[in-house]
Amino acid sequence: KMLGITPALTDSLDTRKIRVLTYLSFKTPYSWRVLEQMIMSCVGENNFTMKYINDTSTLIVTVKVDDVSQYDLIDNLLKEVLPNKAVLILHHSTC
């Protein structure tokens, strides 16, 4: 409540914890490695891929998630930390 984070009704306790940790880990500037670590903390080490296309400033991220709330968490995280000029393509699959 103090952080202004409102959990979804479907959020598990683990998802709620990840939301708080993600919120607290926001720091700038973001490097590729920091971004990887942020996503890894949400979905696990081997559950995502990232590819950046420099010519079009496009970041393609594919994540394996257990439920939609994890996908929403990653989507919100990336929208928060990426520059406005960056194009985000986010794909997901279930574990």
mmCIF file of N, CA and C in Angstrom:
data_model
loop_
_atom_site.group_PDB
_atom_site.id
_atom_site.type_symbol
_atom_site.label_atom_id
_atom_site.label_comp_id
_atom_site.label_asym_id
_atom_site.label_seq_id
_atom_site.Cartn_x
_atom_site.Cartn_y
_atom_site.Cartn_z
ATOM 1 N N LYS A 1 0.826 -1.189 0.000
ATOM 2 C CA LYS A 1 0.000 0.000 0.000
ATOM 3 C C LYS A 1 0.873 1.257 0.000
ATOM 4 N N MET A 2 1.971 1.224 0.775
ATOM 5 C CA MET A 2 2.871 2.370 0.863
ATOM 6 C C MET A 2 3.516 2.696 -0.481
ATOM 7 N N LEU A 3 3.708 1.692 -1.329
ATOM 8 C CA LEU A 3 4.347 1.896 -2.624
ATOM 9 C C LEU A 3 3.351 2.274 -3.720
ATOM 10 N N GLY A 4 2.062 2.218 -3.407
ATOM 11 C CA GLY A 4 1.051 2.544 -4.406
ATOM 12 C C GLY A 4 0.826 1.428 -5.412
ATOM 13 N N ILE A 5 1.147 0.208 -5.027
ATOM 14 C CA ILE A 5 0.968 -0.945 -5.903
ATOM 15 C C ILE A 5 -0.337 -1.628 -5.535
ATOM 16 N N THR A 6 -1.224 -1.761 -6.491
ATOM 17 C CA THR A 6 -2.484 -2.443 -6.261
ATOM 18 C C THR A 6 -2.432 -3.796 -6.955
ATOM 19 N N PRO A 7 -2.456 -4.886 -6.196
ATOM 20 C CA PRO A 7 -2.371 -6.206 -6.816
ATOM 21 C C PRO A 7 -3.667 -6.556 -7.547
ATOM 22 N N ALA A 8 -3.515 -7.347 -8.592
ATOM 23 C CA ALA A 8 -4.691 -7.880 -9.282
ATOM 24 C C ALA A 8 -5.323 -8.939 -8.394
ATOM 25 N N LEU A 9 -6.596 -9.147 -8.547
ATOM 26 C CA LEU A 9 -7.290 -10.147 -7.733
ATOM 27 C C LEU A 9 -6.729 -11.542 -7.953
ATOM 28 N N THR A 10 -6.156 -11.781 -9.127
ATOM 29 C CA THR A 10 -5.636 -13.102 -9.461
ATOM 30 C C THR A 10 -4.165 -13.284 -9.098
ATOM 31 N N ASP A 11 -3.519 -12.247 -8.562
ATOM 32 C CA ASP A 11 -2.102 -12.333 -8.214
ATOM 33 C C ASP A 11 -1.868 -13.319 -7.078
ATOM 34 N N SER A 12 -0.895 -14.192 -7.275
ATOM 35 C CA SER A 12 -0.476 -15.076 -6.189
ATOM 36 C C SER A 12 0.434 -14.278 -5.255
ATOM 37 N N LEU A 13 0.748 -14.848 -4.121
ATOM 38 C CA LEU A 13 1.648 -14.186 -3.188
ATOM 39 C C LEU A 13 3.024 -13.973 -3.836
ATOM 40 N N ASP A 14 3.489 -14.967 -4.608
ATOM 41 C CA ASP A 14 4.778 -14.829 -5.287
ATOM 42 C C ASP A 14 4.759 -13.685 -6.293
ATOM 43 N N THR A 15 3.681 -13.550 -7.039
ATOM 44 C CA THR A 15 3.565 -12.459 -8.009
ATOM 45 C C THR A 15 3.554 -11.114 -7.301
ATOM 46 N N ARG A 16 2.875 -11.036 -6.177
ATOM 47 C CA ARG A 16 2.841 -9.783 -5.411
ATOM 48 C C ARG A 16 4.225 -9.423 -4.897
ATOM 49 N N LYS A 17 4.975 -10.420 -4.433
ATOM 50 C CA LYS A 17 6.348 -10.180 -3.976
ATOM 51 C C LYS A 17 7.218 -9.676 -5.125
ATOM 52 N N ILE A 18 7.068 -10.298 -6.289
ATOM 53 C CA ILE A 18 7.855 -9.886 -7.456
ATOM 54 C C ILE A 18 7.523 -8.452 -7.848
ATOM 55 N N ARG A 19 6.245 -8.083 -7.773
ATOM 56 C CA ARG A 19 5.862 -6.704 -8.088
ATOM 57 C C ARG A 19 6.578 -5.704 -7.172
ATOM 58 N N VAL A 20 6.636 -6.012 -5.883
ATOM 59 C CA VAL A 20 7.291 -5.114 -4.931
ATOM 60 C C VAL A 20 8.786 -5.053 -5.216
ATOM 61 N N LEU A 21 9.414 -6.212 -5.410
ATOM 62 C CA LEU A 21 10.849 -6.230 -5.685
ATOM 63 C C LEU A 21 11.190 -5.512 -6.988
ATOM 64 N N THR A 22 10.355 -5.671 -7.996
ATOM 65 C CA THR A 22 10.580 -4.992 -9.270
ATOM 66 C C THR A 22 10.464 -3.492 -9.093
ATOM 67 N N TYR A 23 9.459 -3.063 -8.379
ATOM 68 C CA TYR A 23 9.269 -1.632 -8.131
ATOM 69 C C TYR A 23 10.481 -1.040 -7.402
ATOM 70 N N LEU A 24 10.967 -1.761 -6.425
ATOM 71 C CA LEU A 24 12.093 -1.275 -5.626
ATOM 72 C C LEU A 24 13.417 -1.316 -6.392
ATOM 73 N N SER A 25 13.484 -2.136 -7.434
ATOM 74 C CA SER A 25 14.742 -2.265 -8.168
ATOM 75 C C SER A 25 14.892 -1.242 -9.293
ATOM 76 N N PHE A 26 13.871 -0.422 -9.543
ATOM 77 C CA PHE A 26 13.977 0.583 -10.595
ATOM 78 C C PHE A 26 15.109 1.536 -10.271
ATOM 79 N N LYS A 27 16.063 1.615 -11.142
ATOM 80 C CA LYS A 27 17.139 2.577 -11.004
ATOM 81 C C LYS A 27 17.645 2.903 -12.406
ATOM 82 N N THR A 28 18.100 4.083 -12.605
ATOM 83 C CA THR A 28 18.596 4.473 -13.917
ATOM 84 C C THR A 28 20.059 4.815 -13.803
ATOM 85 N N PRO A 29 20.841 4.764 -14.867
ATOM 86 C CA PRO A 29 20.454 4.309 -16.206
ATOM 87 C C PRO A 29 20.389 2.775 -16.283
ATOM 88 N N TYR A 30 19.645 2.295 -17.248
ATOM 89 C CA TYR A 30 19.473 0.867 -17.419
ATOM 90 C C TYR A 30 20.434 0.365 -18.482
ATOM 91 N N SER A 31 21.165 -0.656 -18.144
ATOM 92 C CA SER A 31 22.021 -1.312 -19.126
ATOM 93 C C SER A 31 21.295 -2.573 -19.583
ATOM 94 N N TRP A 32 21.827 -3.178 -20.629
ATOM 95 C CA TRP A 32 21.258 -4.423 -21.142
ATOM 96 C C TRP A 32 21.234 -5.463 -20.022
ATOM 97 N N ARG A 33 22.328 -5.551 -19.271
ATOM 98 C CA ARG A 33 22.442 -6.538 -18.198
ATOM 99 C C ARG A 33 21.434 -6.275 -17.071
ATOM 100 N N VAL A 34 21.256 -5.014 -16.714
ATOM 101 C CA VAL A 34 20.284 -4.672 -15.664
ATOM 102 C C VAL A 34 18.878 -5.043 -16.123
ATOM 103 N N LEU A 35 18.564 -4.764 -17.382
ATOM 104 C CA LEU A 35 17.252 -5.124 -17.919
ATOM 105 C C LEU A 35 17.065 -6.637 -17.894
ATOM 106 N N GLU A 36 18.092 -7.383 -18.287
ATOM 107 C CA GLU A 36 18.017 -8.844 -18.213
ATOM 108 C C GLU A 36 17.751 -9.309 -16.789
ATOM 109 N N GLN A 37 18.445 -8.709 -15.827
ATOM 110 C CA GLN A 37 18.274 -9.100 -14.429
ATOM 111 C C GLN A 37 16.863 -8.788 -13.933
ATOM 112 N N MET A 38 16.308 -7.661 -14.364
ATOM 113 C CA MET A 38 14.942 -7.316 -13.964
ATOM 114 C C MET A 38 13.951 -8.358 -14.474
ATOM 115 N N ILE A 39 14.093 -8.717 -15.746
ATOM 116 C CA ILE A 39 13.176 -9.707 -16.325
ATOM 117 C C ILE A 39 13.409 -11.068 -15.676
ATOM 118 N N MET A 40 14.682 -11.419 -15.471
ATOM 119 C CA MET A 40 15.020 -12.698 -14.857
ATOM 120 C C MET A 40 14.423 -12.818 -13.456
ATOM 121 N N SER A 41 14.398 -11.722 -12.717
ATOM 122 C CA SER A 41 13.835 -11.771 -11.368
ATOM 123 C C SER A 41 12.334 -12.019 -11.394
ATOM 124 N N CYS A 42 11.704 -11.724 -12.514
ATOM 125 C CA CYS A 42 10.249 -11.925 -12.628
ATOM 126 C C CYS A 42 9.887 -13.310 -13.150
ATOM 127 N N VAL A 43 10.659 -13.823 -14.120
ATOM 128 C CA VAL A 43 10.260 -15.073 -14.780
ATOM 129 C C VAL A 43 11.268 -16.203 -14.661
ATOM 130 N N GLY A 44 12.447 -15.938 -14.136
ATOM 131 C CA GLY A 44 13.462 -16.973 -14.014
ATOM 132 C C GLY A 44 14.483 -16.900 -15.128
ATOM 133 N N GLU A 45 15.612 -17.532 -14.895
ATOM 134 C CA GLU A 45 16.778 -17.385 -15.776
ATOM 135 C C GLU A 45 16.566 -17.884 -17.200
ATOM 136 N N ASN A 46 15.951 -19.012 -17.366
ATOM 137 C CA ASN A 46 15.829 -19.604 -18.710
ATOM 138 C C ASN A 46 14.440 -19.442 -19.312
ATOM 139 N N ASN A 47 13.685 -18.471 -18.831
ATOM 140 C CA ASN A 47 12.302 -18.316 -19.288
ATOM 141 C C ASN A 47 12.068 -17.068 -20.115
ATOM 142 N N PHE A 48 13.120 -16.528 -20.733
ATOM 143 C CA PHE A 48 12.935 -15.370 -21.594
ATOM 144 C C PHE A 48 14.087 -15.241 -22.590
ATOM 145 N N THR A 49 13.802 -14.548 -23.674
ATOM 146 C CA THR A 49 14.836 -14.158 -24.629
ATOM 147 C C THR A 49 14.625 -12.689 -24.957
ATOM 148 N N MET A 50 15.722 -12.014 -25.273
ATOM 149 C CA MET A 50 15.654 -10.601 -25.666
ATOM 150 C C MET A 50 16.512 -10.408 -26.906
ATOM 151 N N LYS A 51 16.004 -9.600 -27.816
ATOM 152 C CA LYS A 51 16.763 -9.248 -29.012
ATOM 153 C C LYS A 51 16.499 -7.782 -29.306
ATOM 154 N N TYR A 52 17.567 -7.029 -29.548
ATOM 155 C CA TYR A 52 17.424 -5.618 -29.873
ATOM 156 C C TYR A 52 17.839 -5.393 -31.316
ATOM 157 N N ILE A 53 16.983 -4.711 -32.065
ATOM 158 C CA ILE A 53 17.270 -4.371 -33.458
ATOM 159 C C ILE A 53 17.578 -2.880 -33.495
ATOM 160 N N ASN A 54 18.845 -2.563 -33.661
ATOM 161 C CA ASN A 54 19.325 -1.193 -33.553
ATOM 162 C C ASN A 54 18.735 -0.270 -34.618
ATOM 163 N N ASP A 55 18.600 -0.760 -35.851
ATOM 164 C CA ASP A 55 18.125 0.086 -36.950
ATOM 165 C C ASP A 55 16.749 0.683 -36.688
ATOM 166 N N THR A 56 15.909 -0.070 -35.997
ATOM 167 C CA THR A 56 14.536 0.384 -35.751
ATOM 168 C C THR A 56 14.255 0.647 -34.278
ATOM 169 N N SER A 57 15.285 0.572 -33.444
ATOM 170 C CA SER A 57 15.135 0.747 -31.989
ATOM 171 C C SER A 57 14.022 -0.146 -31.441
ATOM 172 N N THR A 58 14.047 -1.408 -31.865
ATOM 173 C CA THR A 58 13.012 -2.363 -31.486
ATOM 174 C C THR A 58 13.582 -3.408 -30.535
ATOM 175 N N LEU A 59 12.893 -3.611 -29.429
ATOM 176 C CA LEU A 59 13.257 -4.656 -28.480
ATOM 177 C C LEU A 59 12.203 -5.753 -28.565
ATOM 178 N N ILE A 60 12.654 -6.963 -28.874
ATOM 179 C CA ILE A 60 11.757 -8.112 -28.948
ATOM 180 C C ILE A 60 12.038 -8.993 -27.732
ATOM 181 N N VAL A 61 11.022 -9.187 -26.918
ATOM 182 C CA VAL A 61 11.154 -9.990 -25.706
ATOM 183 C C VAL A 61 10.116 -11.106 -25.765
ATOM 184 N N THR A 62 10.572 -12.319 -25.524
ATOM 185 C CA THR A 62 9.671 -13.465 -25.421
ATOM 186 C C THR A 62 9.836 -14.043 -24.024
ATOM 187 N N VAL A 63 8.731 -14.189 -23.310
ATOM 188 C CA VAL A 63 8.769 -14.709 -21.943
ATOM 189 C C VAL A 63 7.875 -15.932 -21.816
ATOM 190 N N LYS A 64 8.310 -16.873 -20.977
ATOM 191 C CA LYS A 64 7.475 -18.011 -20.601
ATOM 192 C C LYS A 64 6.904 -17.681 -19.236
ATOM 193 N N VAL A 65 5.592 -17.669 -19.117
ATOM 194 C CA VAL A 65 4.953 -17.280 -17.863
ATOM 195 C C VAL A 65 3.936 -18.327 -17.436
ATOM 196 N N ASP A 66 3.681 -18.360 -16.128
ATOM 197 C CA ASP A 66 2.686 -19.279 -15.582
ATOM 198 C C ASP A 66 1.272 -18.740 -15.711
ATOM 199 N N ASP A 67 1.135 -17.416 -15.615
ATOM 200 C CA ASP A 67 -0.197 -16.824 -15.699
ATOM 201 C C ASP A 67 -0.109 -15.419 -16.298
ATOM 202 N N VAL A 68 -1.256 -14.875 -16.614
ATOM 203 C CA VAL A 68 -1.346 -13.583 -17.282
ATOM 204 C C VAL A 68 -0.790 -12.461 -16.416
ATOM 205 N N SER A 69 -0.905 -12.568 -15.108
ATOM 206 C CA SER A 69 -0.420 -11.489 -14.244
ATOM 207 C C SER A 69 1.099 -11.330 -14.364
ATOM 208 N N GLN A 70 1.828 -12.425 -14.590
ATOM 209 C CA GLN A 70 3.271 -12.318 -14.805
ATOM 210 C C GLN A 70 3.563 -11.592 -16.113
ATOM 211 N N TYR A 71 2.792 -11.899 -17.141
ATOM 212 C CA TYR A 71 2.955 -11.216 -18.429
ATOM 213 C C TYR A 71 2.695 -9.718 -18.258
ATOM 214 N N ASP A 72 1.632 -9.376 -17.560
ATOM 215 C CA ASP A 72 1.307 -7.966 -17.326
ATOM 216 C C ASP A 72 2.418 -7.266 -16.562
ATOM 217 N N LEU A 73 3.010 -7.958 -15.598
ATOM 218 C CA LEU A 73 4.112 -7.403 -14.821
ATOM 219 C C LEU A 73 5.295 -7.061 -15.728
ATOM 220 N N ILE A 74 5.677 -7.982 -16.604
ATOM 221 C CA ILE A 74 6.781 -7.742 -17.540
ATOM 222 C C ILE A 74 6.436 -6.612 -18.495
ATOM 223 N N ASP A 75 5.220 -6.608 -19.007
ATOM 224 C CA ASP A 75 4.771 -5.557 -19.924
ATOM 225 C C ASP A 75 4.883 -4.189 -19.258
ATOM 226 N N ASN A 76 4.388 -4.071 -18.048
ATOM 227 C CA ASN A 76 4.454 -2.797 -17.319
ATOM 228 C C ASN A 76 5.893 -2.404 -17.019
ATOM 229 N N LEU A 77 6.713 -3.365 -16.622
ATOM 230 C CA LEU A 77 8.111 -3.104 -16.340
ATOM 231 C C LEU A 77 8.812 -2.529 -17.566
ATOM 232 N N LEU A 78 8.649 -3.188 -18.702
ATOM 233 C CA LEU A 78 9.329 -2.739 -19.913
ATOM 234 C C LEU A 78 8.827 -1.374 -20.374
ATOM 235 N N LYS A 79 7.544 -1.150 -20.274
ATOM 236 C CA LYS A 79 7.005 0.161 -20.658
ATOM 237 C C LYS A 79 7.531 1.266 -19.744
ATOM 238 N N GLU A 80 7.797 0.918 -18.497
ATOM 239 C CA GLU A 80 8.301 1.895 -17.520
ATOM 240 C C GLU A 80 9.761 2.247 -17.767
ATOM 241 N N VAL A 81 10.575 1.259 -18.116
ATOM 242 C CA VAL A 81 12.017 1.490 -18.181
ATOM 243 C C VAL A 81 12.557 1.789 -19.575
ATOM 244 N N LEU A 82 11.833 1.418 -20.618
ATOM 245 C CA LEU A 82 12.340 1.660 -21.970
ATOM 246 C C LEU A 82 12.134 3.114 -22.377
ATOM 247 N N PRO A 83 13.058 3.644 -23.172
ATOM 248 C CA PRO A 83 12.870 5.003 -23.685
ATOM 249 C C PRO A 83 11.619 5.081 -24.560
ATOM 250 N N ASN A 84 11.017 6.247 -24.619
ATOM 251 C CA ASN A 84 9.785 6.414 -25.399
ATOM 252 C C ASN A 84 9.977 6.098 -26.874
ATOM 253 N N LYS A 85 11.177 6.314 -27.387
ATOM 254 C CA LYS A 85 11.411 6.072 -28.807
ATOM 255 C C LYS A 85 11.547 4.589 -29.137
ATOM 256 N N ALA A 86 11.752 3.759 -28.133
ATOM 257 C CA ALA A 86 11.930 2.330 -28.372
ATOM 258 C C ALA A 86 10.597 1.672 -28.710
ATOM 259 N N VAL A 87 10.664 0.732 -29.638
ATOM 260 C CA VAL A 87 9.495 -0.062 -30.013
ATOM 261 C C VAL A 87 9.602 -1.393 -29.277
ATOM 262 N N LEU A 88 8.548 -1.769 -28.579
ATOM 263 C CA LEU A 88 8.541 -3.005 -27.807
ATOM 264 C C LEU A 88 7.629 -4.023 -28.470
ATOM 265 N N ILE A 89 8.175 -5.210 -28.681
ATOM 266 C CA ILE A 89 7.366 -6.355 -29.131
ATOM 267 C C ILE A 89 7.519 -7.413 -28.061
ATOM 268 N N LEU A 90 6.429 -7.710 -27.378
ATOM 269 C CA LEU A 90 6.459 -8.664 -26.267
ATOM 270 C C LEU A 90 5.590 -9.864 -26.609
ATOM 271 N N HIS A 91 6.203 -11.044 -26.598
ATOM 272 C CA HIS A 91 5.491 -12.298 -26.846
ATOM 273 C C HIS A 91 5.500 -13.100 -25.556
ATOM 274 N N HIS A 92 4.519 -13.998 -25.430
ATOM 275 C CA HIS A 92 4.532 -14.863 -24.263
ATOM 276 C C HIS A 92 4.009 -16.247 -24.604
ATOM 277 N N SER A 93 4.427 -17.195 -23.793
ATOM 278 C CA SER A 93 3.894 -18.548 -23.852
ATOM 279 C C SER A 93 3.764 -19.018 -22.412
ATOM 280 N N THR A 94 2.952 -20.028 -22.201
ATOM 281 C CA THR A 94 2.795 -20.544 -20.841
ATOM 282 C C THR A 94 3.758 -21.688 -20.626
ATOM 283 N N CYS A 95 4.163 -21.829 -19.378
ATOM 284 C CA CYS A 95 5.117 -22.900 -19.019
ATOM 285 C C CYS A 95 4.447 -24.247 -19.082
#
